[in-house]
Every structure is written in structure tokens, then in C-alpha cells.
mmCIF file of C-alpha atoms in Angstrom:
data_model
loop_
_atom_site.group_PDB
_atom_site.id
_atom_site.type_symbol
_atom_site.label_atom_id
_atom_site.label_comp_id
_atom_site.label_asym_id
_atom_site.label_seq_id
_atom_site.Cartn_x
_atom_site.Cartn_y
_atom_site.Cartn_z
ATOM 1 C CA UNK A 1 0.000 0.000 0.000
ATOM 2 C CA UNK A 2 2.787 2.325 0.888
ATOM 3 C CA UNK A 3 4.596 1.475 -2.333
ATOM 4 C CA UNK A 4 1.428 2.194 -4.311
ATOM 5 C CA UNK A 5 1.047 5.522 -2.575
ATOM 6 C CA UNK A 6 4.712 6.245 -3.125
ATOM 7 C CA UNK A 7 4.385 5.382 -6.812
ATOM 8 C CA UNK A 8 1.307 7.620 -7.115
ATOM 9 C CA UNK A 9 3.257 10.423 -5.480
ATOM 10 C CA UNK A 10 6.151 9.852 -7.864
ATOM 11 C CA UNK A 11 3.778 9.916 -10.857
ATOM 12 C CA UNK A 12 2.283 13.149 -9.587
ATOM 13 C CA UNK A 13 5.738 14.703 -9.156
ATOM 14 C CA UNK A 14 6.754 13.540 -12.630
ATOM 15 C CA UNK A 15 3.596 14.953 -14.115
ATOM 16 C CA UNK A 16 4.021 18.366 -12.491
ATOM 17 C CA UNK A 17 7.697 18.559 -13.536
ATOM 18 C CA UNK A 18 6.892 17.542 -17.110
ATOM 19 C CA UNK A 19 4.046 20.098 -17.233
ATOM 20 C CA UNK A 20 6.398 22.860 -16.080
ATOM 21 C CA UNK A 21 8.888 21.792 -18.768
ATOM 22 C CA UNK A 22 6.120 21.896 -21.442
ATOM 23 C CA UNK A 23 6.395 18.136 -21.985
ATOM 24 C CA UNK A 24 2.648 17.739 -22.258
ATOM 25 C CA UNK A 25 2.645 14.116 -23.383
ATOM 26 C CA UNK A 26 4.651 12.918 -20.338
ATOM 27 C CA UNK A 27 2.692 15.245 -18.038
ATOM 28 C CA UNK A 28 -0.667 13.932 -19.246
ATOM 29 C CA UNK A 29 0.382 10.286 -18.859
ATOM 30 C CA UNK A 30 1.858 10.763 -15.364
ATOM 31 C CA UNK A 31 -1.010 12.891 -14.040
ATOM 32 C CA UNK A 32 -3.571 10.429 -15.401
ATOM 33 C CA UNK A 33 -1.830 7.721 -13.385
ATOM 34 C CA UNK A 34 -1.767 9.924 -10.274
ATOM 35 C CA UNK A 35 -5.470 10.859 -10.489
ATOM 36 C CA UNK A 36 -6.375 7.194 -10.049
ATOM 37 C CA UNK A 37 -4.674 7.196 -6.634
ATOM 38 C CA UNK A 38 -6.583 6.101 -3.562
ATOM 39 C CA UNK A 39 -5.269 9.242 -1.916
ATOM 40 C CA UNK A 40 -8.107 11.673 -2.637
ATOM 41 C CA UNK A 41 -5.977 14.708 -1.942
ATOM 42 C CA UNK A 42 -3.302 13.502 -4.368
ATOM 43 C CA UNK A 43 -5.899 12.536 -6.983
ATOM 44 C CA UNK A 44 -7.560 15.946 -6.582
ATOM 45 C CA UNK A 45 -4.247 17.751 -7.149
ATOM 46 C CA UNK A 46 -3.544 15.589 -10.219
ATOM 47 C CA UNK A 47 -6.956 16.503 -11.651
ATOM 48 C CA UNK A 48 -6.349 20.166 -10.860
ATOM 49 C CA UNK A 49 -3.031 20.138 -12.746
ATOM 50 C CA UNK A 50 -4.583 18.248 -15.662
ATOM 51 C CA UNK A 51 -7.306 20.904 -15.683
ATOM 52 C CA UNK A 52 -4.639 23.613 -15.954
ATOM 53 C CA UNK A 53 -2.949 21.752 -18.797
ATOM 54 C CA UNK A 54 -6.189 21.386 -20.777
ATOM 55 C CA UNK A 55 -7.012 25.033 -20.128
ATOM 56 C CA UNK A 56 -3.655 26.049 -21.632
ATOM 57 C CA UNK A 57 -4.518 23.924 -24.669
ATOM 58 C CA UNK A 58 -7.862 25.766 -25.006
ATOM 59 C CA UNK A 59 -9.756 22.576 -24.140
ATOM 60 C CA UNK A 60 -12.109 24.510 -21.891
ATOM 61 C CA UNK A 61 -14.893 21.956 -21.431
ATOM 62 C CA UNK A 62 -12.433 19.201 -20.444
ATOM 63 C CA UNK A 63 -10.624 21.590 -18.096
ATOM 64 C CA UNK A 64 -13.880 22.626 -16.402
ATOM 65 C CA UNK A 65 -14.865 18.974 -15.861
ATOM 66 C CA UNK A 66 -11.473 18.195 -14.231
ATOM 67 C CA UNK A 67 -11.728 21.218 -11.903
ATOM 68 C CA UNK A 68 -15.199 20.050 -10.856
ATOM 69 C CA UNK A 69 -13.939 16.518 -10.112
ATOM 70 C CA UNK A 70 -11.001 17.950 -8.167
ATOM 71 C CA UNK A 71 -13.421 19.939 -5.992
ATOM 72 C CA UNK A 72 -15.606 16.868 -5.464
ATOM 73 C CA UNK A 73 -12.590 14.909 -4.208
ATOM 74 C CA UNK A 74 -11.241 17.772 -2.102
ATOM 75 C CA UNK A 75 -13.820 20.476 -1.290
ATOM 76 C CA UNK A 76 -11.131 22.415 0.572
ATOM 77 C CA UNK A 77 -9.066 22.985 -2.613
ATOM 78 C CA UNK A 78 -9.502 26.742 -3.010
ATOM 79 C CA UNK A 79 -7.299 26.926 -6.126
ATOM 80 C CA UNK A 80 -9.563 24.441 -7.913
ATOM 81 C CA UNK A 81 -12.659 26.405 -6.841
ATOM 82 C CA UNK A 82 -11.239 29.715 -8.073
ATOM 83 C CA UNK A 83 -10.116 28.278 -11.411
ATOM 84 C CA UNK A 84 -13.472 26.524 -11.838
ATOM 85 C CA UNK A 85 -15.474 29.737 -11.326
ATOM 86 C CA UNK A 86 -13.168 31.792 -13.551
ATOM 87 C CA UNK A 87 -13.274 29.233 -16.341
ATOM 88 C CA UNK A 88 -17.043 28.927 -15.998
ATOM 89 C CA UNK A 89 -17.369 32.691 -16.500
ATOM 90 C CA UNK A 90 -15.056 32.543 -19.505
ATOM 91 C CA UNK A 91 -17.186 29.814 -21.092
ATOM 92 C CA UNK A 92 -20.378 31.784 -20.393
ATOM 93 C CA UNK A 93 -18.858 34.879 -21.976
ATOM 94 C CA UNK A 94 -17.744 32.835 -24.975
ATOM 95 C CA UNK A 95 -21.234 31.414 -25.338
ATOM 96 C CA UNK A 96 -22.758 34.885 -25.098
ATOM 97 C CA UNK A 97 -20.233 36.166 -27.627
ATOM 98 C CA UNK A 98 -21.060 33.302 -29.969
ATOM 99 C CA UNK A 99 -24.762 34.056 -29.640
ATOM 100 C CA UNK A 100 -24.075 37.741 -30.254
ATOM 101 C CA UNK A 101 -21.928 36.919 -33.279
ATOM 102 C CA UNK A 102 -24.650 34.643 -34.604
ATOM 103 C CA UNK A 103 -27.239 37.358 -34.051
ATOM 104 C CA UNK A 104 -25.003 39.908 -35.785
ATOM 105 C CA UNK A 105 -24.505 37.541 -38.706
ATOM 106 C CA UNK A 106 -28.252 37.031 -38.976
ATOM 107 C CA UNK A 107 -28.810 40.799 -38.857
ATOM 108 C CA UNK A 108 -26.101 41.338 -41.475
ATOM 109 C CA UNK A 109 -27.700 38.676 -43.648
ATOM 110 C CA UNK A 110 -31.113 40.292 -43.212
ATOM 111 C CA UNK A 111 -29.574 43.664 -44.065
ATOM 112 C CA UNK A 112 -27.935 42.232 -47.176
ATOM 113 C CA UNK A 113 -31.191 40.561 -48.173
ATOM 114 C CA UNK A 114 -33.046 43.843 -47.649
ATOM 115 C CA UNK A 115 -30.457 45.752 -49.663
ATOM 116 C CA UNK A 116 -30.711 43.192 -52.451
ATOM 117 C CA UNK A 117 -34.484 43.429 -52.323
ATOM 118 C CA UNK A 118 -34.273 47.240 -52.425
ATOM 119 C CA UNK A 119 -31.858 47.081 -55.358
ATOM 120 C CA UNK A 120 -34.136 44.667 -57.178
ATOM 121 C CA UNK A 121 -37.062 46.973 -56.453
ATOM 122 C CA UNK A 122 -35.093 50.011 -57.670
ATOM 123 C CA UNK A 123 -34.086 48.088 -60.769
ATOM 124 C CA UNK A 124 -37.718 47.182 -61.405
ATOM 125 C CA UNK A 125 -38.762 50.801 -60.835
ATOM 126 C CA UNK A 126 -36.082 51.969 -63.266
ATOM 127 C CA UNK A 127 -37.208 49.384 -65.787
ATOM 128 C CA UNK A 128 -40.823 50.485 -65.372
ATOM 129 C CA UNK A 129 -39.723 54.113 -65.718
ATOM 130 C CA UNK A 130 -37.825 53.334 -68.909
ATOM 131 C CA UNK A 131 -40.821 51.449 -70.222
ATOM 132 C CA UNK A 132 -43.099 54.379 -69.349
ATOM 133 C CA UNK A 133 -40.705 56.773 -71.090
ATOM 134 C CA UNK A 134 -40.598 54.493 -74.105
ATOM 135 C CA UNK A 135 -44.384 54.281 -74.203
ATOM 136 C CA UNK A 136 -44.577 58.048 -73.732
ATOM 137 C CA UNK A 137 -42.123 58.525 -76.589
ATOM 138 C CA UNK A 138 -44.158 56.177 -78.749
ATOM 139 C CA UNK A 139 -47.328 58.075 -77.854
ATOM 140 C CA UNK A 140 -45.636 61.375 -78.708
ATOM 141 C CA UNK A 141 -44.366 59.913 -81.959
ATOM 142 C CA UNK A 142 -47.819 58.586 -82.760
ATOM 143 C CA UNK A 143 -49.360 61.939 -81.830
ATOM 144 C CA UNK A 144 -46.818 63.720 -84.043
ATOM 145 C CA UNK A 145 -47.598 61.325 -86.888
ATOM 146 C CA UNK A 146 -51.304 61.938 -86.425
ATOM 147 C CA UNK A 147 -50.712 65.700 -86.480
ATOM 148 C CA UNK A 148 -48.645 65.424 -89.639
ATOM 149 C CA UNK A 149 -51.314 63.228 -91.235
ATOM 150 C CA UNK A 150 -53.993 65.706 -90.202
ATOM 151 C CA UNK A 151 -51.917 68.544 -91.624
ATOM 152 C CA UNK A 152 -51.511 66.666 -94.905
ATOM 153 C CA UNK A 153 -55.251 66.071 -95.036
ATOM 154 C CA UNK A 154 -55.895 69.767 -94.387
ATOM 155 C CA UNK A 155 -53.415 70.729 -97.100
ATOM 156 C CA UNK A 156 -54.989 68.226 -99.481
ATOM 157 C CA UNK A 157 -58.453 69.508 -98.603
ATOM 158 C CA UNK A 158 -57.334 73.108 -99.101
ATOM 159 C CA UNK A 159 -55.711 72.230 -102.418
ATOM 160 C CA UNK A 160 -58.879 70.496 -103.544
ATOM 161 C CA UNK A 161 -60.909 73.471 -102.381
ATOM 162 C CA UNK A 162 -58.615 75.848 -104.243
ATOM 163 C CA UNK A 163 -58.863 73.670 -107.327
ATOM 164 C CA UNK A 164 -62.650 73.620 -107.054
ATOM 165 C CA UNK A 165 -62.648 77.373 -106.550
ATOM 166 C CA UNK A 166 -60.407 77.798 -109.584
ATOM 167 C CA UNK A 167 -62.681 75.577 -111.652
ATOM 168 C CA UNK A 168 -65.671 77.541 -110.427
ATOM 169 C CA UNK A 169 -63.954 80.781 -111.341
ATOM 170 C CA UNK A 170 -63.200 79.464 -114.814
ATOM 171 C CA UNK A 171 -66.827 78.468 -115.249
ATOM 172 C CA UNK A 172 -67.961 81.868 -114.021
ATOM 173 C CA UNK A 173 -65.633 83.558 -116.477
ATOM 174 C CA UNK A 174 -66.965 81.384 -119.277
ATOM 175 C CA UNK A 175 -70.537 82.118 -118.234
ATOM 176 C CA UNK A 176 -69.819 85.843 -118.090
ATOM 177 C CA UNK A 177 -68.171 85.671 -121.482
ATOM 178 C CA UNK A 178 -71.196 83.884 -122.903
ATOM 179 C CA UNK A 179 -73.503 86.353 -121.199
ATOM 180 C CA UNK A 180 -71.546 89.286 -122.556
ATOM 181 C CA UNK A 181 -71.582 87.723 -125.984
ATOM 182 C CA UNK A 182 -75.332 87.307 -125.743
ATOM 183 C CA UNK A 183 -75.686 90.898 -124.664
ATOM 184 C CA UNK A 184 -73.559 92.041 -127.553
ATOM 185 C CA UNK A 185 -75.599 89.933 -129.929
ATOM 186 C CA UNK A 186 -78.798 91.351 -128.497
ATOM 187 C CA UNK A 187 -77.527 94.884 -129.029
ATOM 188 C CA UNK A 188 -76.653 94.031 -132.574
ATOM 189 C CA UNK A 189 -80.092 92.567 -133.108
ATOM 190 C CA UNK A 190 -81.709 95.622 -131.603
ATOM 191 C CA UNK A 191 -79.719 97.898 -133.902
ATOM 192 C CA UNK A 192 -80.735 95.820 -136.859
ATOM 193 C CA UNK A 193 -84.375 96.004 -135.862
ATOM 194 C CA UNK A 194 -84.128 99.779 -135.466
ATOM 195 C CA UNK A 195 -82.516 100.059 -138.860
ATOM 196 C CA UNK A 196 -85.250 97.958 -140.427
ATOM 197 C CA UNK A 197 -87.904 100.042 -138.739
ATOM 198 C CA UNK A 198 -86.441 103.231 -140.082
ATOM 199 C CA UNK A 199 -86.221 101.730 -143.494
ATOM 200 C CA UNK A 200 -89.894 100.795 -143.427
ATOM 201 C CA UNK A 201 -90.821 104.252 -142.309
ATOM 202 C CA UNK A 202 -88.985 105.764 -145.175
ATOM 203 C CA UNK A 203 -90.694 103.486 -147.601
ATOM 204 C CA UNK A 204 -94.090 104.306 -146.146
ATOM 205 C CA UNK A 205 -93.555 108.021 -146.294
ATOM 206 C CA UNK A 206 -92.599 107.699 -149.808
#
């Protein structure tokens, strides 16, 4: 029994020395042997030192579990209690930070999605605006074409009216010429009748 206890003590001493010399493989093996000791105080110290080693290696969950076991074996180990509480706070802060980071990532993703949605909406608005401008341009072009067509029709109508007026004027001139000719002929006829009448008178007097 004494030899076993002595061996456990030697393993503990070897583990601590190796840990101080940064020989983690030897330290882990020796301290694992020591933590199985029947001496609860020695086993508690071995677990405490293993907890420190895992903490240095950023194996926080394993370190916290070893500190808790060390306290269970030796409730009077103040160093184990202090390290346990400090590490517990660190893990809580890390968890909170992870949750905050996750929340920030979700918010960033939502922001990016919203920006993309806004850009898509702006793009659609711009497309609708361009389409409206195009339709407006087409309407203006159609309106201009209709105005030009209406102007052509007015010009054609005016030309036809002028032509009709010119034809009417020609007909009036022809009618006036005929009328004047008839008047002239009537005057000639009247003169002839007067001449005949005078001639008859002369014959009668004679």
C-alpha cells in the first residue's frame, strides 16, 4: 500500500515537472496515473493540474470537468474552486459572444437581403420608368404622326378646295363671257331692228 502511494506520489511529481517543462505528453500520462490514486488529496491535485494543462490547450470543457472533479474529491481545494469559477465565467462569456456573433450575422444577412431586395425593387422601378418613357415617346411619336397626317389632309383639302374654286372661277368667267356675248348679240339685233324700222318708215312716207 505504501509502495502504491509512493508510486502515485512519484507519478504526480513527474507529471508536475513535465508540465512545467512543457512536456505535455509525459505530463498527461503521469497525471492520469496519479489521479487514479486512492489518496483523494493527491488525486484531486492531479486533476487540478490536468485541468490547468487542458485550459492552456484551449480545451475549456475538459478543463472545467477536471476542476469540478477535483473539488468533489477535495472540497477544501480553493485553487480548484477559483479556477473553476473563472473558467465557468469565460465559457459563459464565450457562449454569449457566440450568440451575439450569430445574431449579428443574422442581422447582417437580413440587411444584405433587404439591400438586395431594395436594389431589385429600384431596378424594377427603373425598368418600369424606362418602359413608361418608351411608351410616352411612342405616344408622342404617334401623336406627331397623327398631327402630320392631319396637316396633310388639311393641305390636301385646301388644295382640292382651291382647285374647285379655280374651276368655279373658270366656269364663271366662261358664263360671263357667254352672257356678254349674248348681250352684244342682243344689241346688234336691236340695232338691226331699229334700222329695219327706219327703213320701213322711209318706204311708207314715200
